[in-house]
Structure formats: C-alpha cells, structure tokens
PDB file of C-alpha atoms in Angstrom:
ATOM      1  CA  MET A   1      15.067 -24.693 -25.322  1.00 57.00           C
ATOM      2  CA  SER A   2      12.992 -25.488 -22.315  1.00 72.00           C
ATOM      3  CA  GLY A   3      14.112 -24.906 -18.410  1.00 86.00           C
ATOM      4  CA  ASN A   4      15.056 -21.214 -17.547  1.00 89.00           C
ATOM      5  CA  GLN A   5      15.741 -18.904 -20.033  1.00 89.00           C
ATOM      6  CA  ALA A   6      15.310 -16.075 -18.861  1.00 90.00           C
ATOM      7  CA  LEU A   7      19.145 -15.424 -18.028  1.00 90.00           C
ATOM      8  CA  SER A   8      20.786 -16.179 -21.590  1.00 88.00           C
ATOM      9  CA  VAL A   9      17.415 -14.190 -22.734  1.00 91.00           C
ATOM     10  CA  ASN A  10      18.198 -11.017 -21.085  1.00 90.00           C
ATOM     11  CA  ASN A  11      22.496 -10.985 -21.211  1.00 84.00           C
ATOM     12  CA  GLY A  12      23.732  -7.560 -20.641  1.00 76.00           C
ATOM     13  CA  ILE A  13      20.667  -5.605 -20.170  1.00 80.00           C
ATOM     14  CA  GLY A  14      21.455  -3.489 -17.725  1.00 76.00           C
ATOM     15  CA  GLY A  15      25.226  -4.341 -17.880  1.00 76.00           C
ATOM     16  CA  SER A  16      27.209  -6.903 -17.140  1.00 84.00           C
ATOM     17  CA  PRO A  17      27.845  -7.397 -13.442  1.00 89.00           C
ATOM     18  CA  ASP A  18      30.995  -9.933 -12.017  1.00 88.00           C
ATOM     19  CA  LEU A  19      28.472 -10.889  -9.619  1.00 91.00           C
ATOM     20  CA  SER A  20      25.034 -11.842 -10.769  1.00 92.00           C
ATOM     21  CA  ILE A  21      22.314 -13.857  -9.328  1.00 95.00           C
ATOM     22  CA  THR A  22      22.479 -17.750 -11.593  1.00 95.00           C
ATOM     23  CA  THR A  23      19.144 -20.215 -12.475  1.00 95.00           C
ATOM     24  CA  ASN A  24      18.816 -20.638  -9.093  1.00 96.00           C
ATOM     25  CA  GLY A  25      18.402 -16.882  -7.904  1.00 96.00           C
ATOM     26  CA  SER A  26      15.833 -16.071 -11.055  1.00 97.00           C
ATOM     27  CA  ASP A  27      14.155 -19.428 -10.006  1.00 97.00           C
ATOM     28  CA  TRP A  28      13.652 -18.576  -6.492  1.00 98.00           C
ATOM     29  CA  TYR A  29      12.640 -14.551  -8.215  1.00 98.00           C
ATOM     30  CA  TRP A  30      10.087 -17.187 -10.113  1.00 98.00           C
ATOM     31  CA  ALA A  31       8.785 -19.075  -7.296  1.00 98.00           C
ATOM     32  CA  VAL A  32       7.848 -15.984  -5.197  1.00 98.00           C
ATOM     33  CA  CYS A  33       6.614 -13.521  -8.515  1.00 98.00           C
ATOM     34  CA  ALA A  34       4.396 -16.618  -8.542  1.00 98.00           C
ATOM     35  CA  VAL A  35       2.720 -16.632  -5.119  1.00 98.00           C
ATOM     36  CA  MET A  36       2.820 -13.080  -4.996  1.00 98.00           C
ATOM     37  CA  THR A  37       0.158 -13.526  -7.777  1.00 98.00           C
ATOM     38  CA  LEU A  38      -1.534 -16.191  -6.729  1.00 98.00           C
ATOM     39  CA  ALA A  39      -1.833 -14.234  -3.439  1.00 98.00           C
ATOM     40  CA  SER A  40      -3.354 -11.219  -5.163  1.00 98.00           C
ATOM     41  CA  LEU A  41      -6.063 -13.334  -7.116  1.00 98.00           C
ATOM     42  CA  VAL A  42      -7.368 -14.383  -3.462  1.00 98.00           C
ATOM     43  CA  PHE A  43      -6.960 -11.376  -2.240  1.00 98.00           C
ATOM     44  CA  LEU A  44      -9.184  -9.430  -5.121  1.00 97.00           C
ATOM     45  CA  GLY A  45     -11.668 -12.862  -4.714  1.00 97.00           C
ATOM     46  CA  HIS A  46     -12.568 -12.760  -0.983  1.00 96.00           C
ATOM     47  CA  SER A  47     -13.517  -8.945  -1.341  1.00 96.00           C
ATOM     48  CA  PHE A  48     -16.296  -9.619  -3.515  1.00 96.00           C
ATOM     49  CA  THR A  49     -17.408 -11.648  -0.232  1.00 94.00           C
ATOM     50  CA  LYS A  50     -18.015  -8.106   0.924  1.00 93.00           C
ATOM     51  CA  PRO A  51     -19.940  -4.977   0.691  1.00 92.00           C
ATOM     52  CA  ARG A  52     -18.870  -2.387  -1.012  1.00 91.00           C
ATOM     53  CA  THR A  53     -17.813  -0.224   1.919  1.00 90.00           C
ATOM     54  CA  GLU A  54     -15.293  -2.793   3.754  1.00 93.00           C
ATOM     55  CA  ARG A  55     -13.113  -3.892   0.271  1.00 95.00           C
ATOM     56  CA  VAL A  56     -10.519  -1.334   1.399  1.00 96.00           C
ATOM     57  CA  PHE A  57      -8.379  -2.949   3.297  1.00 97.00           C
ATOM     58  CA  HIS A  58      -8.493  -6.009   0.366  1.00 97.00           C
ATOM     59  CA  TYR A  59      -7.550  -2.950  -2.267  1.00 98.00           C
ATOM     60  CA  ILE A  60      -4.716  -1.706  -0.824  1.00 98.00           C
ATOM     61  CA  THR A  61      -3.700  -5.767   0.354  1.00 98.00           C
ATOM     62  CA  ALA A  62      -3.807  -6.991  -3.433  1.00 98.00           C
ATOM     63  CA  ALA A  63      -1.946  -3.692  -4.550  1.00 98.00           C
ATOM     64  CA  ILE A  64       0.615  -4.769  -1.776  1.00 98.00           C
ATOM     65  CA  THR A  65       1.201  -8.233  -3.363  1.00 98.00           C
ATOM     66  CA  LEU A  66       0.219  -7.203  -7.040  1.00 98.00           C
ATOM     67  CA  THR A  67       2.741  -4.838  -7.216  1.00 98.00           C
ATOM     68  CA  ALA A  68       5.207  -7.400  -5.477  1.00 98.00           C
ATOM     69  CA  ALA A  69       5.083  -9.968  -7.749  1.00 98.00           C
ATOM     70  CA  ILE A  70       5.726  -7.372 -10.942  1.00 98.00           C
ATOM     71  CA  ALA A  71       8.658  -6.667  -8.937  1.00 98.00           C
ATOM     72  CA  TYR A  72       9.544  -9.972  -9.518  1.00 98.00           C
ATOM     73  CA  PHE A  73       8.476 -11.020 -12.174  1.00 98.00           C
ATOM     74  CA  SER A  74      11.405  -8.885 -13.180  1.00 97.00           C
ATOM     75  CA  MET A  75      14.377  -9.947 -11.106  1.00 97.00           C
ATOM     76  CA  GLY A  76      13.375 -13.978 -12.012  1.00 96.00           C
ATOM     77  CA  SER A  77      14.541 -12.079 -15.337  1.00 96.00           C
ATOM     78  CA  ASN A  78      17.362 -10.274 -14.051  1.00 94.00           C
ATOM     79  CA  LEU A  79      15.413  -6.178 -15.459  1.00 95.00           C
ATOM     80  CA  GLY A  80      15.365  -4.141 -12.972  1.00 95.00           C
ATOM     81  CA  GLN A  81      19.493  -4.193 -12.453  1.00 95.00           C
ATOM     82  CA  VAL A  82      22.435  -2.318 -12.565  1.00 95.00           C
ATOM     83  CA  PRO A  83      26.363  -3.204 -11.651  1.00 94.00           C
ATOM     84  CA  ILE A  84      27.858  -1.012  -9.449  1.00 94.00           C
ATOM     85  CA  GLN A  85      31.426  -1.241  -8.428  1.00 92.00           C
ATOM     86  CA  ALA A  86      31.169  -2.754  -4.566  1.00 91.00           C
ATOM     87  CA  GLU A  87      33.031  -1.423  -1.662  1.00 88.00           C
ATOM     88  CA  PHE A  88      34.611  -4.644  -0.007  1.00 86.00           C
ATOM     89  CA  ILE A  89      36.190  -6.984  -2.213  1.00 83.00           C
ATOM     90  CA  ARG A  90      36.006 -10.224   0.079  1.00 85.00           C
ATOM     91  CA  SER A  91      38.262 -13.466   0.133  1.00 81.00           C
ATOM     92  CA  ASN A  92      35.257 -15.582   0.795  1.00 83.00           C
ATOM     93  CA  PRO A  93      34.966 -17.653  -3.333  1.00 79.00           C
ATOM     94  CA  ALA A  94      30.691 -16.955  -3.769  1.00 80.00           C
ATOM     95  CA  VAL A  95      31.435 -13.239  -3.549  1.00 86.00           C
ATOM     96  CA  SER A  96      35.442 -12.547  -4.024  1.00 78.00           C
ATOM     97  CA  SER A  97      34.953 -12.117  -7.825  1.00 70.00           C
ATOM     98  CA  ALA A  98      33.392  -8.930  -7.206  1.00 71.00           C
ATOM     99  CA  GLY A  99      34.454  -5.858  -9.520  1.00 86.00           C
ATOM    100  CA  THR A 100      30.298  -5.237  -9.435  1.00 92.00           C
ATOM    101  CA  ARG A 101      27.777  -6.302  -8.010  1.00 93.00           C
ATOM    102  CA  GLU A 102      24.225  -6.753  -9.058  1.00 94.00           C
ATOM    103  CA  ILE A 103      21.967  -4.254  -7.787  1.00 96.00           C
ATOM    104  CA  PHE A 104      18.482  -4.661  -8.810  1.00 97.00           C
ATOM    105  CA  TYR A 105      16.846  -0.951  -8.324  1.00 97.00           C
ATOM    106  CA  VAL A 106      13.352  -2.429  -8.786  1.00 98.00           C
ATOM    107  CA  ARG A 107      13.247  -4.009  -5.682  1.00 98.00           C
ATOM    108  CA  TYR A 108      13.122  -0.697  -4.038  1.00 98.00           C
ATOM    109  CA  ILE A 109      10.352   0.408  -6.928  1.00 98.00           C
ATOM    110  CA  ASP A 110       8.509  -2.397  -5.154  1.00 98.00           C
ATOM    111  CA  TRP A 111       9.079  -0.749  -1.234  1.00 98.00           C
ATOM    112  CA  PHE A 112       8.757   3.025  -2.346  1.00 98.00           C
ATOM    113  CA  VAL A 113       5.286   1.770  -3.417  1.00 98.00           C
ATOM    114  CA  THR A 114       4.017  -1.002  -1.164  1.00 98.00           C
ATOM    115  CA  THR A 115       5.943  -0.053   2.251  1.00 98.00           C
ATOM    116  CA  PRO A 116       3.753   2.718   2.693  1.00 98.00           C
ATOM    117  CA  LEU A 117       0.892   0.037   1.741  1.00 98.00           C
ATOM    118  CA  LEU A 118       0.945  -1.822   4.586  1.00 98.00           C
ATOM    119  CA  LEU A 119       2.081   1.164   6.774  1.00 98.00           C
ATOM    120  CA  LEU A 120      -1.058   2.113   5.066  1.00 98.00           C
ATOM    121  CA  ASP A 121      -3.297  -1.150   6.400  1.00 98.00           C
ATOM    122  CA  LEU A 122      -1.644  -0.671   9.909  1.00 98.00           C
ATOM    123  CA  LEU A 123      -2.444   2.446  10.583  1.00 98.00           C
ATOM    124  CA  LEU A 124      -5.897   2.932   9.718  1.00 97.00           C
ATOM    125  CA  THR A 125      -6.351  -0.559  11.858  1.00 97.00           C
ATOM    126  CA  ALA A 126      -5.116   1.358  14.477  1.00 97.00           C
ATOM    127  CA  GLY A 127      -7.661   3.961  13.473  1.00 95.00           C
ATOM    128  CA  LEU A 128      -4.512   7.390  13.402  1.00 96.00           C
ATOM    129  CA  PRO A 129      -5.056  11.161  12.339  1.00 95.00           C
ATOM    130  CA  TRP A 130      -4.467  12.300   9.084  1.00 96.00           C
ATOM    131  CA  PRO A 131      -1.750  14.199   9.883  1.00 97.00           C
ATOM    132  CA  THR A 132       0.171  10.895  12.311  1.00 97.00           C
ATOM    133  CA  ILE A 133      -0.517   8.596   9.007  1.00 98.00           C
ATOM    134  CA  LEU A 134       0.803  11.210   6.576  1.00 98.00           C
ATOM    135  CA  ILE A 135       4.272  12.226   8.130  1.00 98.00           C
ATOM    136  CA  THR A 136       4.822   8.004   9.532  1.00 98.00           C
ATOM    137  CA  LEU A 137       4.284   7.933   5.786  1.00 98.00           C
ATOM    138  CA  LEU A 138       6.746  10.328   4.706  1.00 98.00           C
ATOM    139  CA  MET A 139       9.373   9.268   6.917  1.00 98.00           C
ATOM    140  CA  ASP A 140       9.039   5.548   5.086  1.00 98.00           C
ATOM    141  CA  GLU A 141       9.442   6.384   1.498  1.00 98.00           C
ATOM    142  CA  PHE A 142      12.388   8.929   2.792  1.00 98.00           C
ATOM    143  CA  MET A 143      13.942   5.032   4.223  1.00 98.00           C
ATOM    144  CA  ILE A 144      13.190   3.966   1.368  1.00 98.00           C
ATOM    145  CA  VAL A 145      14.988   6.652  -0.953  1.00 98.00           C
ATOM    146  CA  THR A 146      17.792   7.033   0.829  1.00 98.00           C
ATOM    147  CA  GLY A 147      18.028   2.571   0.792  1.00 97.00           C
ATOM    148  CA  LEU A 148      18.523   3.015  -3.120  1.00 98.00           C
ATOM    149  CA  VAL A 149      20.677   5.690  -3.019  1.00 98.00           C
ATOM    150  CA  GLY A 150      22.866   4.372  -1.135  1.00 97.00           C
ATOM    151  CA  ALA A 151      23.092   0.772  -2.500  1.00 97.00           C
ATOM    152  CA  LEU A 152      23.538   2.834  -6.036  1.00 96.00           C
ATOM    153  CA  THR A 153      26.756   4.654  -4.033  1.00 96.00           C
ATOM    154  CA  ARG A 154      30.060   2.964  -4.814  1.00 92.00           C
ATOM    155  CA  SER A 155      31.909   4.936  -1.834  1.00 93.00           C
ATOM    156  CA  SER A 156      32.023   4.259   1.660  1.00 94.00           C
ATOM    157  CA  TYR A 157      29.457   7.357   1.863  1.00 97.00           C
ATOM    158  CA  LYS A 158      26.899   4.733   1.223  1.00 96.00           C
ATOM    159  CA  TRP A 159      27.193   3.900   4.748  1.00 97.00           C
ATOM    160  CA  GLY A 160      26.143   7.668   5.310  1.00 98.00           C
ATOM    161  CA  TYR A 161      22.688   6.833   4.416  1.00 98.00           C
ATOM    162  CA  TYR A 162      21.674   3.593   5.564  1.00 98.00           C
ATOM    163  CA  VAL A 163      21.868   5.623   8.925  1.00 98.00           C
ATOM    164  CA  PHE A 164      19.567   8.012   7.533  1.00 98.00           C
ATOM    165  CA  GLY A 165      17.762   5.400   6.417  1.00 98.00           C
ATOM    166  CA  ASN A 166      17.984   4.045   9.817  1.00 98.00           C
ATOM    167  CA  ILE A 167      16.761   7.203  11.923  1.00 98.00           C
ATOM    168  CA  ALA A 168      13.803   7.072   9.754  1.00 98.00           C
ATOM    169  CA  PHE A 169      12.816   3.630  10.379  1.00 98.00           C
ATOM    170  CA  LEU A 170      13.162   3.480  13.883  1.00 98.00           C
ATOM    171  CA  TYR A 171      10.613   6.684  14.040  1.00 98.00           C
ATOM    172  CA  VAL A 172       8.155   4.880  12.167  1.00 98.00           C
ATOM    173  CA  VAL A 173       8.739   2.020  14.316  1.00 98.00           C
ATOM    174  CA  TYR A 174       8.462   5.089  17.292  1.00 98.00           C
ATOM    175  CA  ILE A 175       4.957   5.021  15.744  1.00 98.00           C
ATOM    176  CA  LEU A 176       3.513   1.740  15.054  1.00 98.00           C
ATOM    177  CA  VAL A 177       4.959   1.036  18.877  1.00 97.00           C
ATOM    178  CA  PHE A 178       3.818   4.217  20.827  1.00 97.00           C
ATOM    179  CA  VAL A 179       1.187   6.004  18.964  1.00 97.00           C
ATOM    180  CA  ALA A 180      -0.303   3.486  17.210  1.00 97.00           C
ATOM    181  CA  ARG A 181      -0.366   0.978  19.590  1.00 97.00           C
ATOM    182  CA  LYS A 182      -2.621   3.037  21.849  1.00 97.00           C
ATOM    183  CA  HIS A 183      -4.974   3.812  19.753  1.00 96.00           C
ATOM    184  CA  ALA A 184      -6.251   0.378  19.001  1.00 97.00           C
ATOM    185  CA  ALA A 185      -6.367  -0.932  22.686  1.00 96.00           C
ATOM    186  CA  ALA A 186      -8.538   2.222  23.191  1.00 96.00           C
ATOM    187  CA  LEU A 187     -10.786   0.945  19.999  1.00 96.00           C
ATOM    188  CA  GLY A 188     -11.356  -1.779  21.784  1.00 95.00           C
ATOM    189  CA  PRO A 189     -10.165  -6.094  22.277  1.00 96.00           C
ATOM    190  CA  LYS A 190     -10.905  -6.861  17.905  1.00 96.00           C
ATOM    191  CA  VAL A 191      -8.844  -4.165  16.328  1.00 97.00           C
ATOM    192  CA  SER A 192      -6.091  -4.064  19.392  1.00 97.00           C
ATOM    193  CA  ARG A 193      -5.571  -7.698  18.860  1.00 97.00           C
ATOM    194  CA  ALA A 194      -6.029  -7.618  14.895  1.00 97.00           C
ATOM    195  CA  TYR A 195      -3.224  -4.578  15.249  1.00 98.00           C
ATOM    196  CA  THR A 196      -0.958  -6.565  17.245  1.00 97.00           C
ATOM    197  CA  THR A 197      -0.406  -9.403  15.704  1.00 97.00           C
ATOM    198  CA  CYS A 198       0.249  -7.371  12.222  1.00 98.00           C
ATOM    199  CA  GLY A 199       2.393  -4.416  13.966  1.00 97.00           C
ATOM    200  CA  VAL A 200       4.662  -7.850  16.195  1.00 98.00           C
ATOM    201  CA  LEU A 201       5.119  -9.171  12.561  1.00 98.00           C
ATOM    202  CA  THR A 202       6.186  -5.850  10.493  1.00 98.00           C
ATOM    203  CA  ILE A 203       8.563  -4.495  13.058  1.00 98.00           C
ATOM    204  CA  PHE A 204      10.106  -8.149  13.834  1.00 98.00           C
ATOM    205  CA  LEU A 205      10.416  -8.446   9.828  1.00 98.00           C
ATOM    206  CA  TRP A 206      11.369  -5.054   9.184  1.00 98.00           C
ATOM    207  CA  PHE A 207      14.157  -4.882  11.761  1.00 98.00           C
ATOM    208  CA  LEU A 208      16.011  -7.812   9.858  1.00 98.00           C
ATOM    209  CA  TYR A 209      16.022  -6.040   6.436  1.00 98.00           C
ATOM    210  CA  PRO A 210      19.056  -3.058   7.844  1.00 98.00           C
ATOM    211  CA  ILE A 211      20.542  -7.097   8.295  1.00 98.00           C
ATOM    212  CA  ALA A 212      20.276  -8.245   4.749  1.00 98.00           C
ATOM    213  CA  TRP A 213      20.780  -4.675   3.416  1.00 98.00           C
ATOM    214  CA  GLY A 214      23.940  -4.742   5.471  1.00 96.00           C
ATOM    215  CA  LEU A 215      25.264  -8.164   3.652  1.00 96.00           C
ATOM    216  CA  ALA A 216      23.900  -7.427   0.725  1.00 96.00           C
ATOM    217  CA  GLU A 217      23.994  -4.270  -0.984  1.00 95.00           C
ATOM    218  CA  GLY A 218      26.409  -2.569   1.403  1.00 95.00           C
ATOM    219  CA  GLY A 219      28.537  -4.948   2.760  1.00 94.00           C
ATOM    220  CA  ASN A 220      29.301  -7.156  -0.500  1.00 93.00           C
ATOM    221  CA  VAL A 221      28.957 -10.413   1.684  1.00 94.00           C
ATOM    222  CA  ILE A 222      26.552 -12.732   0.921  1.00 95.00           C
ATOM    223  CA  HIS A 223      26.522 -13.591  -3.324  1.00 94.00           C
ATOM    224  CA  PRO A 224      23.470 -12.427  -5.071  1.00 95.00           C
ATOM    225  CA  ASP A 225      21.363 -15.918  -4.435  1.00 97.00           C
ATOM    226  CA  SER A 226      21.447 -15.762  -1.130  1.00 97.00           C
ATOM    227  CA  GLU A 227      20.221 -12.358  -0.798  1.00 97.00           C
ATOM    228  CA  ALA A 228      18.030 -12.983  -2.920  1.00 98.00           C
ATOM    229  CA  ILE A 229      16.309 -15.967  -0.476  1.00 98.00           C
ATOM    230  CA  PHE A 230      17.028 -13.441   3.028  1.00 98.00           C
ATOM    231  CA  TYR A 231      14.855 -10.475   0.554  1.00 98.00           C
ATOM    232  CA  GLY A 232      12.702 -12.939  -0.898  1.00 98.00           C
ATOM    233  CA  ILE A 233      11.654 -14.786   2.760  1.00 98.00           C
ATOM    234  CA  LEU A 234      11.233 -11.512   4.433  1.00 98.00           C
ATOM    235  CA  ASP A 235       8.827 -10.048   1.299  1.00 98.00           C
ATOM    236  CA  LEU A 236       6.603 -13.403   1.351  1.00 98.00           C
ATOM    237  CA  PHE A 237       5.739 -13.118   5.534  1.00 98.00           C
ATOM    238  CA  ALA A 238       5.737  -8.499   5.059  1.00 98.00           C
ATOM    239  CA  LYS A 239       3.034  -9.154   2.509  1.00 98.00           C
ATOM    240  CA  PRO A 240       0.592 -12.901   1.439  1.00 98.00           C
ATOM    241  CA  VAL A 241       1.304 -13.699   5.789  1.00 98.00           C
ATOM    242  CA  PHE A 242       0.928 -10.206   6.512  1.00 98.00           C
ATOM    243  CA  GLY A 243      -2.230  -9.809   4.747  1.00 98.00           C
ATOM    244  CA  ALA A 244      -3.764 -12.935   5.343  1.00 98.00           C
ATOM    245  CA  LEU A 245      -3.064 -11.971   9.023  1.00 98.00           C
ATOM    246  CA  LEU A 246      -4.639  -8.279   8.719  1.00 98.00           C
ATOM    247  CA  LEU A 247      -7.673  -9.651   6.488  1.00 97.00           C
ATOM    248  CA  TRP A 248      -8.562 -12.177   9.484  1.00 97.00           C
ATOM    249  CA  GLY A 249      -8.204  -9.819  12.114  1.00 96.00           C
ATOM    250  CA  HIS A 250     -10.625  -7.791  10.210  1.00 96.00           C
ATOM    251  CA  ARG A 251     -12.756 -10.394   9.749  1.00 93.00           C
ATOM    252  CA  ASN A 252     -15.142  -8.906  12.476  1.00 92.00           C
ATOM    253  CA  ILE A 253     -14.652  -5.321  11.792  1.00 94.00           C
ATOM    254  CA  SER A 254     -16.342  -2.926  10.222  1.00 92.00           C
ATOM    255  CA  PRO A 255     -14.530   0.471   8.874  1.00 92.00           C
ATOM    256  CA  ALA A 256     -16.903   2.243  11.271  1.00 91.00           C
ATOM    257  CA  GLU A 257     -15.514   1.045  13.975  1.00 92.00           C
ATOM    258  CA  LEU A 258     -12.461   2.616  12.951  1.00 93.00           C
ATOM    259  CA  GLY A 259     -13.388   6.090  11.993  1.00 91.00           C
ATOM    260  CA  LEU A 260     -13.894   5.148   8.467  1.00 89.00           C
ATOM    261  CA  HIS A 261     -17.411   6.988   6.953  1.00 85.00           C
ATOM    262  CA  ILE A 262     -17.108   5.283   3.466  1.00 85.00           C
ATOM    263  CA  ARG A 263     -20.312   6.539   1.161  1.00 82.00           C
ATOM    264  CA  LYS A 264     -22.533   3.712   0.508  1.00 77.00           C
ATOM    265  CA  PHE A 265     -23.018   2.824  -3.101  1.00 61.00           C
ATOM    266  CA  CYS A 266     -26.903   4.198  -4.638  1.00 60.00           C
ATOM    267  CA  ALA A 267     -28.320   1.490  -5.752  1.00 53.00           C
ATOM    268  CA  ALA A 268     -30.767   3.283  -7.475  1.00 48.00           C
ATOM    269  CA  VAL A 269     -28.318   6.480  -9.368  1.00 49.00           C
ATOM    270  CA  LEU A 270     -27.799   3.323 -11.483  1.00 52.00           C
ATOM    271  CA  SER A 271     -31.984   2.896 -12.045  1.00 52.00           C
ATOM    272  CA  ILE A 272     -32.713   6.189 -13.618  1.00 50.00           C
ATOM    273  CA  LYS A 273     -33.422   6.489 -17.396  1.00 47.00           C
ATOM    274  CA  VAL A 274     -31.984  10.139 -18.111  1.00 46.00           C
ATOM    275  CA  ASP A 275     -34.855  11.919 -20.551  1.00 47.00           C
ATOM    276  CA  SER A 276     -33.097  14.423 -22.856  1.00 43.00           C
ATOM    277  CA  SER A 277     -36.003  16.734 -21.491  1.00 45.00           C
ATOM    278  CA  LEU A 278     -35.191  17.365 -18.316  1.00 46.00           C
ATOM    279  CA  ASP A 279     -33.929  20.507 -17.591  1.00 47.00           C
ATOM    280  CA  ASP A 280     -30.055  20.572 -15.793  1.00 46.00           C
ATOM    281  CA  TYR A 281     -30.853  18.457 -12.670  1.00 42.00           C
ATOM    282  CA  ASP A 282     -34.581  19.322 -11.114  1.00 44.00           C
ATOM    283  CA  GLU A 283     -35.763  15.856 -11.540  1.00 43.00           C
ATOM    284  CA  LEU A 284     -32.672  13.934 -11.127  1.00 44.00           C
ATOM    285  CA  PRO A 285     -32.060  12.675  -7.333  1.00 44.00           C
ATOM    286  CA  ASN A 286     -28.640  12.310  -5.483  1.00 47.00           C
ATOM    287  CA  ALA A 287     -27.553   9.541  -3.628  1.00 43.00           C
ATOM    288  CA  TYR A 288     -28.435  11.193  -0.661  1.00 43.00           C
ATOM    289  CA  GLY A 289     -31.741  12.811  -1.305  1.00 44.00           C
ATOM    290  CA  VAL A 290     -30.890  16.194  -0.844  1.00 44.00           C
ATOM    291  CA  ARG A 291     -32.317  16.926  -4.421  1.00 45.00           C
ATOM    292  CA  GLU A 292     -35.296  14.887  -3.068  1.00 46.00           C
ATOM    293  CA  LYS A 293     -35.330  17.108  -0.376  1.00 45.00           C
ATOM    294  CA  THR A 294     -34.358  20.667  -1.792  1.00 45.00           C
ATOM    295  CA  ASN A 295     -37.626  19.840  -4.201  1.00 47.00           C
ATOM    296  CA  GLY A 296     -39.619  19.214  -1.727  1.00 46.00           C
ATOM    297  CA  HIS A 297     -38.933  22.449   0.299  1.00 48.00           C
ATOM    298  CA  ASN A 298     -39.995  24.562  -3.216  1.00 50.00           C
ATOM    299  CA  GLY A 299     -43.296  22.145  -3.407  1.00 48.00           C
ATOM    300  CA  VAL A 300     -43.995  23.174  -0.334  1.00 45.00           C
ATOM    301  CA  HIS A 301     -43.246  26.959  -1.271  1.00 50.00           C
ATOM    302  CA  ASN A 302     -44.666  26.740  -4.178  1.00 53.00           C
ATOM    303  CA  GLY A 303     -47.787  25.321  -2.836  1.00 50.00           C
ATOM    304  CA  ALA A 304     -47.431  28.072   0.368  1.00 49.00           C
ATOM    305  CA  ASN A 305     -47.539  30.837  -2.757  1.00 54.00           C
ATOM    306  CA  GLY A 306     -50.669  29.853  -3.821  1.00 53.00           C
ATOM    307  CA  ALA A 307     -52.503  29.874  -1.193  1.00 51.00           C
ATOM    308  CA  THR A 308     -51.455  32.838  -0.470  1.00 52.00           C
ATOM    309  CA  ASN A 309     -51.950  33.983  -4.135  1.00 54.00           C
ATOM    310  CA  GLY A 310     -55.549  32.521  -4.158  1.00 50.00           C
ATOM    311  CA  VAL A 311     -56.172  34.156  -0.439  1.00 47.00           C
ATOM    312  CA  THR A 312     -55.288  37.196  -1.428  1.00 50.00           C
ATOM    313  CA  ALA A 313     -57.512  36.687  -4.941  1.00 49.00           C
ATOM    314  CA  GLY A 314     -60.559  36.692  -3.084  1.00 49.00           C
ATOM    315  CA  THR A 315     -59.931  39.208  -0.814  1.00 49.00           C
ATOM    316  CA  ASN A 316     -59.904  41.186  -3.819  1.00 51.00           C
ATOM    317  CA  GLY A 317     -63.360  39.333  -4.827  1.00 46.00           C
ATOM    318  CA  THR A 318     -65.068  40.007  -1.946  1.00 45.00           C
ATOM    319  CA  THR A 319     -63.610  44.594  -2.158  1.00 44.00           C
ATOM    320  CA  ALA A 320     -65.300  44.189  -5.514  1.00 41.00           C
ATOM    321  CA  VAL A 321     -69.123  42.959  -4.585  1.00 37.00           C
ATOM    322  CA  ASN A 322     -68.713  44.889  -1.456  1.00 44.00           C
ATOM    323  CA  THR A 323     -68.128  48.309  -3.895  1.00 41.00           C
ATOM    324  CA  VAL A 324     -70.706  47.678  -5.835  1.00 37.00           C
TER     325      VAL A 324
END
C-alpha cells in the first residue's frame, strides 16, 4: 500500500457521514500539520538564544502551533469528527449528497486551547492588567464553546449559538482595538509597533472565521475539502505567521518593559551540596539572599549578646575585687 491511506484505515471511526473529506482534504490537513510542527520546533529552538527570563512569548507561541499540529494530525487522519444532520440541503452538486455532514470537534478543542494563548500573547504585549486579561480570555472561551455547540446542533437553533458567539467575539475585538492598543501605545513605539502589527492581523483573520463557519458547519454551502482549505489558510496565518511576527517584534523588547517581572534563575542554588548534618535550612541560602541576611542579622545579634555578656562578666569581676 502506498499514498495516504488514512481515510480507508479510519473509515467508520466516529461515524460515517454522507459528506466528508476526500483524500485531497486529508492531504491538505497533513500538509498544515507539517507546517505547524516545523513552526513549533523553530519557535522552541529560537527560545534557546534568549535568557530564560525572556522566553515566555516563545513558549506560548510554540504551544499554539504544537496544539494545532496535533489537531491537524487528527483531522488528516479523519479522526476527531462526528456526523451531524445538515440543516440545509443544497442544489450544489458538491454538497447535495449531504444528509449528514462531517463536523470536526477536534478543531474546536484546538481553538479552545490556542485562541486564549494567542490573546495572551497580544494582551501581555500590551501590558494589560490581569483582570482585563482574564475577562477577555473568558469571553474568548465562551465564543469557542458556543461555536462548537452550534456546529453540533441539527436544527436552526444553531444560529442562536452563532449570535451568542459573535457577541463574545465583538467584546474581544473591543478590548483589542480600544483598550489594549492604548496600553501598548503608552509603553513606547517598539511595543506599540509590535502590538499593532500582530493585532491588526489577528482581528482581520478572526473576522473571517465566522464567515467560514457560516459556509461550512452552519450553512452547508461548501464541501468539507473546501472547508479544510478555508480554515487551514486562516490557521496558517493566525498561528505560524502570527507567531513569527510577534517574536520578531519582541526581539528588542524585554519582559520588564511590559511590566512582566520574571524571577531570575539562581544558578548558585544548583552548586550547593546539601550535607546531611545540616539542621533544617539554616546554612542554605535562597535565590534572593534572604537566608544570608537573616543569618548575618543573627550573627550581629549574637555578637552583641556576647559583648554584653563580656561587659557584664567584667563588671562582676571588678565588683568582686573591690569587695575583697
């Protein structure tokens, strides 16, 4: 056997929809999986050129593409899908056979993990306070969950979830356009430029996702192969391209400039050989020298006590001589 055998090997797993991807769609998913995997390795590899305290954006961005790689591996294997009755039966020959349509729920698992990380990249770049970041991420999760429930709904009620999801999406856009942009501008031109480049790209792409949903899972207008291409192109720009632009923008920006105070790694701790005779932690310094300062203070205190005792002893001795 040669070529892509994923559809035949995994045929019937998760159900057999009337309308599903072909080998062409599977090949495309595998290609996107390869790009996502390569991007993950590049981002992680590049992180080693930075100090440990400056790798946070590399790690977040690599997690995004690695999660997407797993999702595309699943879709290329025709796994992580379920057949759902199509609401609309179209006259278009490409989709007219649809009684049930293949819905990849694994795509939404991917988005549930990666879209908050994408926003975290942006919002940390803008230096937003944590309460604002938290509510924005929660609204994003709300958007993804409503999209999934809508995709799995057979009746016209799916469009209710679609509306709820878009309301949450508009809130996220409001934060990105009006709140985060002002914060980024206040942090200086380097931060503002990095945020604007990635923010504009993200907002533009994210406005296209509801359109893709309406044409695919929602309206059954395009074939699952076309759905694969539509979502795949959006994800390639929204994840590897976004990640490359973000890390390039951060090349001359330290986390401290964004208000991120990351503790420095204390290499001295690794060189300490703990003696079994040590009592608790009295002789072990921590990463910030607190123990040394404490011991030093104790030493001074003990020294003072010794001096006091000496003076007292001397006084007692003098008193004894005078008495004699």
